[in-house]
Amino acid sequence: MSKFELKLPRMGESVAEATLTSWLKEVGDTIEMDEAIFEIATDKVDSEVPSEVDGILLEKCYNVDDVVKVGQTVAIIQVGDDVDVSETSNTQNDVVEEEPVLEEMVSAAESAVVHAKAETSSVHVNGSSDRFYSPLVKNIAKEEGISFEVLDQIAGTGKDGRVTKDDILSYVKNGVDKPVAKEVASKTVQPVQNVESSEDASQEKVKEETTNTAVAEKPKMQVSRGDEVIPMTRMGKLIAKHMTDSVSTSAHVQSFIEVDVTNIVKWRNKIKDGFFKREGEKFTFTPIFMEAVAKALKKYPMMNISVEGDTVVKKKNINIGMAAALPDGNLIVPVIKNADQLNLMGIAKVVNDLADRSRNNALKPDEVQGGTYTVTNVGTFGSVFGTPIINQPQVGIMALGAIRKIPSVIETSEGDVIAIRSKMYLSHSYDHRVVNGALGSMFAKAVADYLEGWDVNREV
């Protein structure tokens, strides 16, 4: 018999840690290979972590809501055919008996450290807030001189609105003043004499008024009788923050173009039944649009970029994000990797797979990362066009409007005629900091030209 350490797997290039949201197995439970043991949540996606072996769960190394780093051991599994559960309990009891001595030593050491910090630090984080803060967040707050009163004002993106390490570090990084330190300083340092001139005093007054206006609290929402207050979900809060950050980061500009997709509609109606019989999957319009966008990105590579500070990163791979609606009303954006290297059949397979697993909350963290451009289909809900918000750090996003039958003027050799055509709008939002109107419009025109020049005899 042996013990297997189940570690938190790597979940993508930019994901270094995750929050353990729930245990699906208890100590002593029999586990089969590939059976889910616990659930985790990152700022991108929630997912289950399966066992890599058959055995019995011996130990849980972390509790719910703990933050676990990639590569750390989360659970210990007993591997072997003759595993004795009682043996597990006895082992745990032995460990528990030894723990008091260790705990006493650790507690004494921790008390000494805390006492030393209390004597040397002039700023303390104290308070009686009912809000939960992890020890890591409290330590950062203490080091940065952030009081509980200020900590309570920081918007948390963790479970149930908890403040995470990233939340408080972002607060500190944004250059927010340390009010506790200022308060201590104001109490201990008294001015000896007033040497300010009347001009300096006026400037200081204007500065103070401006500062007070900038930090003024938002008016509290009035809740009337009969109103229902619905807490935002963890993902909802993350999306809200991501959207507001994008609006404050990028200079959003939109270009719109009308596209005649009559030939595409006729072609899809002709091949969709045969495709379903042969592949067992539906053939939607989405793969066609994704292929068109991939070709346009190939033609205009400066739309396939990201902004990093004062530099522009030109991406080698064309990875198109596909905004998908979730049953709870939120959105998630799985990514079609190397879309320009896939044929129409390949894109259709990937689109159907990602859409299905998005609805079932079965996406892997790596599948919602690395996008270089995003497409959202607002026409699914009947919208004719929209003004989508850019998915940072990308510089462009295209909204696909609803396909409608409308009367249209058609030029013929015998003159202009009015006919019923299937048309739609493409709405292109782009970052005007690095994408000018000419490039943004030419890119949208390239997508439209490709769609309007569709080969009706094409095989799939």
JSON list of N, CA and C in Angstrom, two decimals, residues 295-354:
[
{"chain": "A", "resi": 295, "resn": "LYS", "atom": "N", "xyz": [-10.11, 34.96, -41.03]},
{"chain": "A", "resi": 295, "resn": "LYS", "atom": "CA", "xyz": [-9.49, 35.40, -42.28]},
{"chain": "A", "resi": 295, "resn": "LYS", "atom": "C", "xyz": [-9.22, 36.91, -42.26]},
{"chain": "A", "resi": 296, "resn": "ALA", "atom": "N", "xyz": [-10.13, 37.68, -41.67]},
{"chain": "A", "resi": 296, "resn": "ALA", "atom": "CA", "xyz": [-9.93, 39.13, -41.59]},
{"chain": "A", "resi": 296, "resn": "ALA", "atom": "C", "xyz": [-8.76, 39.47, -40.66]},
{"chain": "A", "resi": 297, "resn": "LEU", "atom": "N", "xyz": [-8.62, 38.72, -39.56]},
{"chain": "A", "resi": 297, "resn": "LEU", "atom": "CA", "xyz": [-7.49, 38.94, -38.65]},
{"chain": "A", "resi": 297, "resn": "LEU", "atom": "C", "xyz": [-6.17, 38.60, -39.33]},
{"chain": "A", "resi": 298, "resn": "LYS", "atom": "N", "xyz": [-6.21, 37.60, -40.20]},
{"chain": "A", "resi": 298, "resn": "LYS", "atom": "CA", "xyz": [-5.02, 37.23, -40.96]},
{"chain": "A", "resi": 298, "resn": "LYS", "atom": "C", "xyz": [-4.64, 38.37, -41.91]},
{"chain": "A", "resi": 299, "resn": "LYS", "atom": "N", "xyz": [-5.65, 39.02, -42.48]},
{"chain": "A", "resi": 299, "resn": "LYS", "atom": "CA", "xyz": [-5.42, 40.11, -43.43]},
{"chain": "A", "resi": 299, "resn": "LYS", "atom": "C", "xyz": [-4.99, 41.38, -42.72]},
{"chain": "A", "resi": 300, "resn": "TYR", "atom": "N", "xyz": [-5.55, 41.63, -41.53]},
{"chain": "A", "resi": 300, "resn": "TYR", "atom": "CA", "xyz": [-5.23, 42.84, -40.76]},
{"chain": "A", "resi": 300, "resn": "TYR", "atom": "C", "xyz": [-4.67, 42.43, -39.39]},
{"chain": "A", "resi": 301, "resn": "PRO", "atom": "N", "xyz": [-3.40, 42.02, -39.34]},
{"chain": "A", "resi": 301, "resn": "PRO", "atom": "CA", "xyz": [-2.82, 41.52, -38.08]},
{"chain": "A", "resi": 301, "resn": "PRO", "atom": "C", "xyz": [-2.75, 42.55, -36.96]},
{"chain": "A", "resi": 302, "resn": "MET", "atom": "N", "xyz": [-2.84, 43.85, -37.29]},
{"chain": "A", "resi": 302, "resn": "MET", "atom": "CA", "xyz": [-2.80, 44.86, -36.23]},
{"chain": "A", "resi": 302, "resn": "MET", "atom": "C", "xyz": [-4.12, 44.96, -35.47]},
{"chain": "A", "resi": 303, "resn": "MET", "atom": "N", "xyz": [-5.10, 44.14, -35.84]},
{"chain": "A", "resi": 303, "resn": "MET", "atom": "CA", "xyz": [-6.29, 43.98, -35.01]},
{"chain": "A", "resi": 303, "resn": "MET", "atom": "C", "xyz": [-6.09, 42.82, -34.02]},
{"chain": "A", "resi": 304, "resn": "ASN", "atom": "N", "xyz": [-5.07, 42.01, -34.27]},
{"chain": "A", "resi": 304, "resn": "ASN", "atom": "CA", "xyz": [-4.78, 40.85, -33.43]},
{"chain": "A", "resi": 304, "resn": "ASN", "atom": "C", "xyz": [-3.64, 41.20, -32.47]},
{"chain": "A", "resi": 305, "resn": "ILE", "atom": "N", "xyz": [-3.87, 42.25, -31.67]},
{"chain": "A", "resi": 305, "resn": "ILE", "atom": "CA", "xyz": [-2.84, 42.75, -30.78]},
{"chain": "A", "resi": 305, "resn": "ILE", "atom": "C", "xyz": [-3.40, 42.95, -29.38]},
{"chain": "A", "resi": 306, "resn": "SER", "atom": "N", "xyz": [-2.51, 43.27, -28.46]},
{"chain": "A", "resi": 306, "resn": "SER", "atom": "CA", "xyz": [-2.92, 43.67, -27.11]},
{"chain": "A", "resi": 306, "resn": "SER", "atom": "C", "xyz": [-2.03, 44.81, -26.66]},
{"chain": "A", "resi": 307, "resn": "VAL", "atom": "N", "xyz": [-2.51, 45.58, -25.70]},
{"chain": "A", "resi": 307, "resn": "VAL", "atom": "CA", "xyz": [-1.75, 46.72, -25.19]},
{"chain": "A", "resi": 307, "resn": "VAL", "atom": "C", "xyz": [-1.19, 46.37, -23.82]},
{"chain": "A", "resi": 308, "resn": "GLU", "atom": "N", "xyz": [0.12, 46.51, -23.69]},
{"chain": "A", "resi": 308, "resn": "GLU", "atom": "CA", "xyz": [0.80, 46.26, -22.41]},
{"chain": "A", "resi": 308, "resn": "GLU", "atom": "C", "xyz": [1.55, 47.53, -22.02]},
{"chain": "A", "resi": 309, "resn": "GLY", "atom": "N", "xyz": [0.92, 48.38, -21.20]},
{"chain": "A", "resi": 309, "resn": "GLY", "atom": "CA", "xyz": [1.55, 49.64, -20.80]},
{"chain": "A", "resi": 309, "resn": "GLY", "atom": "C", "xyz": [1.70, 50.57, -21.99]},
{"chain": "A", "resi": 310, "resn": "ASP", "atom": "N", "xyz": [2.95, 50.91, -22.32]},
{"chain": "A", "resi": 310, "resn": "ASP", "atom": "CA", "xyz": [3.23, 51.78, -23.45]},
{"chain": "A", "resi": 310, "resn": "ASP", "atom": "C", "xyz": [3.66, 51.00, -24.69]},
{"chain": "A", "resi": 311, "resn": "THR", "atom": "N", "xyz": [3.45, 49.70, -24.69]},
{"chain": "A", "resi": 311, "resn": "THR", "atom": "CA", "xyz": [3.85, 48.87, -25.82]},
{"chain": "A", "resi": 311, "resn": "THR", "atom": "C", "xyz": [2.65, 48.12, -26.39]},
{"chain": "A", "resi": 312, "resn": "VAL", "atom": "N", "xyz": [2.79, 47.70, -27.63]},
{"chain": "A", "resi": 312, "resn": "VAL", "atom": "CA", "xyz": [1.77, 46.90, -28.32]},
{"chain": "A", "resi": 312, "resn": "VAL", "atom": "C", "xyz": [2.36, 45.53, -28.61]},
{"chain": "A", "resi": 313, "resn": "VAL", "atom": "N", "xyz": [1.64, 44.49, -28.25]},
{"chain": "A", "resi": 313, "resn": "VAL", "atom": "CA", "xyz": [2.10, 43.12, -28.48]},
{"chain": "A", "resi": 313, "resn": "VAL", "atom": "C", "xyz": [1.31, 42.55, -29.66]},
{"chain": "A", "resi": 314, "resn": "LYS", "atom": "N", "xyz": [2.01, 42.27, -30.73]},
{"chain": "A", "resi": 314, "resn": "LYS", "atom": "CA", "xyz": [1.39, 41.68, -31.93]},
{"chain": "A", "resi": 314, "resn": "LYS", "atom": "C", "xyz": [1.38, 40.16, -31.77]},
{"chain": "A", "resi": 315, "resn": "LYS", "atom": "N", "xyz": [0.19, 39.59, -31.70]},
{"chain": "A", "resi": 315, "resn": "LYS", "atom": "CA", "xyz": [0.04, 38.18, -31.40]},
{"chain": "A", "resi": 315, "resn": "LYS", "atom": "C", "xyz": [0.31, 37.31, -32.63]},
{"chain": "A", "resi": 316, "resn": "LYS", "atom": "N", "xyz": [1.03, 36.22, -32.40]},
{"chain": "A", "resi": 316, "resn": "LYS", "atom": "CA", "xyz": [1.32, 35.28, -33.48]},
{"chain": "A", "resi": 316, "resn": "LYS", "atom": "C", "xyz": [0.12, 34.40, -33.78]},
{"chain": "A", "resi": 317, "resn": "ASN", "atom": "N", "xyz": [-0.53, 33.90, -32.72]},
{"chain": "A", "resi": 317, "resn": "ASN", "atom": "CA", "xyz": [-1.67, 33.00, -32.89]},
{"chain": "A", "resi": 317, "resn": "ASN", "atom": "C", "xyz": [-2.97, 33.79, -32.96]},
{"chain": "A", "resi": 318, "resn": "ILE", "atom": "N", "xyz": [-3.91, 33.28, -33.74]},
{"chain": "A", "resi": 318, "resn": "ILE", "atom": "CA", "xyz": [-5.24, 33.87, -33.84]},
{"chain": "A", "resi": 318, "resn": "ILE", "atom": "C", "xyz": [-6.18, 33.01, -32.99]},
{"chain": "A", "resi": 319, "resn": "ASN", "atom": "N", "xyz": [-6.49, 33.49, -31.79]},
{"chain": "A", "resi": 319, "resn": "ASN", "atom": "CA", "xyz": [-7.35, 32.78, -30.85]},
{"chain": "A", "resi": 319, "resn": "ASN", "atom": "C", "xyz": [-8.61, 33.61, -30.63]},
{"chain": "A", "resi": 320, "resn": "ILE", "atom": "N", "xyz": [-9.73, 33.11, -31.15]},
{"chain": "A", "resi": 320, "resn": "ILE", "atom": "CA", "xyz": [-10.97, 33.89, -31.12]},
{"chain": "A", "resi": 320, "resn": "ILE", "atom": "C", "xyz": [-11.85, 33.47, -29.96]},
{"chain": "A", "resi": 321, "resn": "GLY", "atom": "N", "xyz": [-12.17, 34.44, -29.09]},
{"chain": "A", "resi": 321, "resn": "GLY", "atom": "CA", "xyz": [-13.10, 34.19, -27.99]},
{"chain": "A", "resi": 321, "resn": "GLY", "atom": "C", "xyz": [-14.54, 34.18, -28.50]},
{"chain": "A", "resi": 322, "resn": "MET", "atom": "N", "xyz": [-15.33, 33.29, -27.96]},
{"chain": "A", "resi": 322, "resn": "MET", "atom": "CA", "xyz": [-16.72, 33.12, -28.39]},
{"chain": "A", "resi": 322, "resn": "MET", "atom": "C", "xyz": [-17.62, 33.31, -27.17]},
{"chain": "A", "resi": 323, "resn": "ALA", "atom": "N", "xyz": [-18.22, 34.49, -27.05]},
{"chain": "A", "resi": 323, "resn": "ALA", "atom": "CA", "xyz": [-19.07, 34.76, -25.89]},
{"chain": "A", "resi": 323, "resn": "ALA", "atom": "C", "xyz": [-20.27, 33.82, -25.88]},
{"chain": "A", "resi": 324, "resn": "ALA", "atom": "N", "xyz": [-20.48, 33.14, -24.76]},
{"chain": "A", "resi": 324, "resn": "ALA", "atom": "CA", "xyz": [-21.57, 32.17, -24.65]},
{"chain": "A", "resi": 324, "resn": "ALA", "atom": "C", "xyz": [-22.40, 32.48, -23.41]},
{"chain": "A", "resi": 325, "resn": "ALA", "atom": "N", "xyz": [-23.72, 32.44, -23.55]},
{"chain": "A", "resi": 325, "resn": "ALA", "atom": "CA", "xyz": [-24.62, 32.71, -22.43]},
{"chain": "A", "resi": 325, "resn": "ALA", "atom": "C", "xyz": [-24.73, 31.48, -21.54]},
{"chain": "A", "resi": 326, "resn": "LEU", "atom": "N", "xyz": [-24.75, 31.71, -20.23]},
{"chain": "A", "resi": 326, "resn": "LEU", "atom": "CA", "xyz": [-24.90, 30.63, -19.26]},
{"chain": "A", "resi": 326, "resn": "LEU", "atom": "C", "xyz": [-26.34, 30.58, -18.75]},
{"chain": "A", "resi": 327, "resn": "PRO", "atom": "N", "xyz": [-26.78, 29.43, -18.22]},
{"chain": "A", "resi": 327, "resn": "PRO", "atom": "CA", "xyz": [-28.17, 29.31, -17.73]},
{"chain": "A", "resi": 327, "resn": "PRO", "atom": "C", "xyz": [-28.53, 30.33, -16.66]},
{"chain": "A", "resi": 328, "resn": "ASP", "atom": "N", "xyz": [-27.55, 30.80, -15.87]},
{"chain": "A", "resi": 328, "resn": "ASP", "atom": "CA", "xyz": [-27.84, 31.74, -14.79]},
{"chain": "A", "resi": 328, "resn": "ASP", "atom": "C", "xyz": [-27.85, 33.19, -15.28]},
{"chain": "A", "resi": 329, "resn": "GLY", "atom": "N", "xyz": [-27.70, 33.40, -16.59]},
{"chain": "A", "resi": 329, "resn": "GLY", "atom": "CA", "xyz": [-27.74, 34.74, -17.14]},
{"chain": "A", "resi": 329, "resn": "GLY", "atom": "C", "xyz": [-26.38, 35.38, -17.31]},
{"chain": "A", "resi": 330, "resn": "ASN", "atom": "N", "xyz": [-25.33, 34.78, -16.77]},
{"chain": "A", "resi": 330, "resn": "ASN", "atom": "CA", "xyz": [-23.99, 35.32, -16.93]},
{"chain": "A", "resi": 330, "resn": "ASN", "atom": "C", "xyz": [-23.41, 34.91, -18.28]},
{"chain": "A", "resi": 331, "resn": "LEU", "atom": "N", "xyz": [-22.26, 35.44, -18.59]},
{"chain": "A", "resi": 331, "resn": "LEU", "atom": "CA", "xyz": [-21.57, 35.12, -19.84]},
{"chain": "A", "resi": 331, "resn": "LEU", "atom": "C", "xyz": [-20.20, 34.53, -19.54]},
{"chain": "A", "resi": 332, "resn": "ILE", "atom": "N", "xyz": [-19.74, 33.69, -20.44]},
{"chain": "A", "resi": 332, "resn": "ILE", "atom": "CA", "xyz": [-18.38, 33.17, -20.37]},
{"chain": "A", "resi": 332, "resn": "ILE", "atom": "C", "xyz": [-17.83, 33.16, -21.79]},
{"chain": "A", "resi": 333, "resn": "VAL", "atom": "N", "xyz": [-16.52, 33.29, -21.92]},
{"chain": "A", "resi": 333, "resn": "VAL", "atom": "CA", "xyz": [-15.92, 33.43, -23.25]},
{"chain": "A", "resi": 333, "resn": "VAL", "atom": "C", "xyz": [-14.87, 32.34, -23.48]},
{"chain": "A", "resi": 334, "resn": "PRO", "atom": "N", "xyz": [-15.30, 31.14, -23.90]},
{"chain": "A", "resi": 334, "resn": "PRO", "atom": "CA", "xyz": [-14.33, 30.12, -24.28]},
{"chain": "A", "resi": 334, "resn": "PRO", "atom": "C", "xyz": [-13.59, 30.54, -25.56]},
{"chain": "A", "resi": 335, "resn": "VAL", "atom": "N", "xyz": [-12.40, 30.00, -25.75]},
{"chain": "A", "resi": 335, "resn": "VAL", "atom": "CA", "xyz": [-11.53, 30.46, -26.83]},
{"chain": "A", "resi": 335, "resn": "VAL", "atom": "C", "xyz": [-11.28, 29.35, -27.85]},
{"chain": "A", "resi": 336, "resn": "ILE", "atom": "N", "xyz": [-11.44, 29.70, -29.13]},
{"chain": "A", "resi": 336, "resn": "ILE", "atom": "CA", "xyz": [-11.10, 28.80, -30.23]},
{"chain": "A", "resi": 336, "resn": "ILE", "atom": "C", "xyz": [-9.64, 29.05, -30.58]},
{"chain": "A", "resi": 337, "resn": "LYS", "atom": "N", "xyz": [-8.76, 28.16, -30.17]},
{"chain": "A", "resi": 337, "resn": "LYS", "atom": "CA", "xyz": [-7.33, 28.34, -30.37]},
{"chain": "A", "resi": 337, "resn": "LYS", "atom": "C", "xyz": [-6.93, 28.09, -31.82]},
{"chain": "A", "resi": 338, "resn": "ASN", "atom": "N", "xyz": [-6.06, 28.94, -32.33]},
{"chain": "A", "resi": 338, "resn": "ASN", "atom": "CA", "xyz": [-5.55, 28.82, -33.70]},
{"chain": "A", "resi": 338, "resn": "ASN", "atom": "C", "xyz": [-6.67, 28.63, -34.71]},
{"chain": "A", "resi": 339, "resn": "ALA", "atom": "N", "xyz": [-7.66, 29.52, -34.64]},
{"chain": "A", "resi": 339, "resn": "ALA", "atom": "CA", "xyz": [-8.84, 29.41, -35.49]},
{"chain": "A", "resi": 339, "resn": "ALA", "atom": "C", "xyz": [-8.51, 29.48, -36.97]},
{"chain": "A", "resi": 340, "resn": "ASP", "atom": "N", "xyz": [-7.47, 30.20, -37.33]},
{"chain": "A", "resi": 340, "resn": "ASP", "atom": "CA", "xyz": [-7.09, 30.33, -38.74]},
{"chain": "A", "resi": 340, "resn": "ASP", "atom": "C", "xyz": [-6.54, 29.05, -39.33]},
{"chain": "A", "resi": 341, "resn": "GLN", "atom": "N", "xyz": [-6.16, 28.10, -38.48]},
{"chain": "A", "resi": 341, "resn": "GLN", "atom": "CA", "xyz": [-5.60, 26.84, -38.96]},
{"chain": "A", "resi": 341, "resn": "GLN", "atom": "C", "xyz": [-6.65, 25.74, -39.06]},
{"chain": "A", "resi": 342, "resn": "LEU", "atom": "N", "xyz": [-7.90, 26.03, -38.70]},
{"chain": "A", "resi": 342, "resn": "LEU", "atom": "CA", "xyz": [-8.97, 25.05, -38.76]},
{"chain": "A", "resi": 342, "resn": "LEU", "atom": "C", "xyz": [-9.82, 25.25, -40.01]},
{"chain": "A", "resi": 343, "resn": "ASN", "atom": "N", "xyz": [-10.29, 24.15, -40.60]},
{"chain": "A", "resi": 343, "resn": "ASN", "atom": "CA", "xyz": [-11.25, 24.29, -41.69]},
{"chain": "A", "resi": 343, "resn": "ASN", "atom": "C", "xyz": [-12.64, 24.47, -41.11]},
{"chain": "A", "resi": 344, "resn": "LEU", "atom": "N", "xyz": [-13.63, 24.64, -41.97]},
{"chain": "A", "resi": 344, "resn": "LEU", "atom": "CA", "xyz": [-14.98, 24.92, -41.48]},
{"chain": "A", "resi": 344, "resn": "LEU", "atom": "C", "xyz": [-15.53, 23.79, -40.62]},
{"chain": "A", "resi": 345, "resn": "MET", "atom": "N", "xyz": [-15.24, 22.54, -41.00]},
{"chain": "A", "resi": 345, "resn": "MET", "atom": "CA", "xyz": [-15.67, 21.39, -40.20]},
{"chain": "A", "resi": 345, "resn": "MET", "atom": "C", "xyz": [-15.03, 21.43, -38.82]},
{"chain": "A", "resi": 346, "resn": "GLY", "atom": "N", "xyz": [-13.73, 21.73, -38.78]},
{"chain": "A", "resi": 346, "resn": "GLY", "atom": "CA", "xyz": [-13.03, 21.79, -37.49]},
{"chain": "A", "resi": 346, "resn": "GLY", "atom": "C", "xyz": [-13.58, 22.88, -36.59]},
{"chain": "A", "resi": 347, "resn": "ILE", "atom": "N", "xyz": [-13.85, 24.06, -37.18]},
{"chain": "A", "resi": 347, "resn": "ILE", "atom": "CA", "xyz": [-14.41, 25.15, -36.38]},
{"chain": "A", "resi": 347, "resn": "ILE", "atom": "C", "xyz": [-15.79, 24.77, -35.85]},
{"chain": "A", "resi": 348, "resn": "ALA", "atom": "N", "xyz": [-16.61, 24.12, -36.69]},
{"chain": "A", "resi": 348, "resn": "ALA", "atom": "CA", "xyz": [-17.95, 23.72, -36.27]},
{"chain": "A", "resi": 348, "resn": "ALA", "atom": "C", "xyz": [-17.89, 22.76, -35.08]},
{"chain": "A", "resi": 349, "resn": "LYS", "atom": "N", "xyz": [-16.94, 21.81, -35.13]},
{"chain": "A", "resi": 349, "resn": "LYS", "atom": "CA", "xyz": [-16.79, 20.85, -34.03]},
{"chain": "A", "resi": 349, "resn": "LYS", "atom": "C", "xyz": [-16.38, 21.55, -32.74]},
{"chain": "A", "resi": 350, "resn": "VAL", "atom": "N", "xyz": [-15.42, 22.46, -32.84]},
{"chain": "A", "resi": 350, "resn": "VAL", "atom": "CA", "xyz": [-14.93, 23.17, -31.65]},
{"chain": "A", "resi": 350, "resn": "VAL", "atom": "C", "xyz": [-16.03, 24.07, -31.07]},
{"chain": "A", "resi": 351, "resn": "VAL", "atom": "N", "xyz": [-16.75, 24.78, -31.94]},
{"chain": "A", "resi": 351, "resn": "VAL", "atom": "CA", "xyz": [-17.82, 25.67, -31.49]},
{"chain": "A", "resi": 351, "resn": "VAL", "atom": "C", "xyz": [-18.89, 24.89, -30.73]},
{"chain": "A", "resi": 352, "resn": "ASN", "atom": "N", "xyz": [-19.33, 23.76, -31.28]},
{"chain": "A", "resi": 352, "resn": "ASN", "atom": "CA", "xyz": [-20.36, 22.96, -30.62]},
{"chain": "A", "resi": 352, "resn": "ASN", "atom": "C", "xyz": [-19.88, 22.40, -29.29]},
{"chain": "A", "resi": 353, "resn": "ASP", "atom": "N", "xyz": [-18.63, 21.96, -29.25]},
{"chain": "A", "resi": 353, "resn": "ASP", "atom": "CA", "xyz": [-18.08, 21.39, -28.02]},
{"chain": "A", "resi": 353, "resn": "ASP", "atom": "C", "xyz": [-17.96, 22.45, -26.92]},
{"chain": "A", "resi": 354, "resn": "LEU", "atom": "N", "xyz": [-17.41, 23.62, -27.26]},
{"chain": "A", "resi": 354, "resn": "LEU", "atom": "CA", "xyz": [-17.24, 24.67, -26.26]},
{"chain": "A", "resi": 354, "resn": "LEU", "atom": "C", "xyz": [-18.58, 25.20, -25.77]}
]
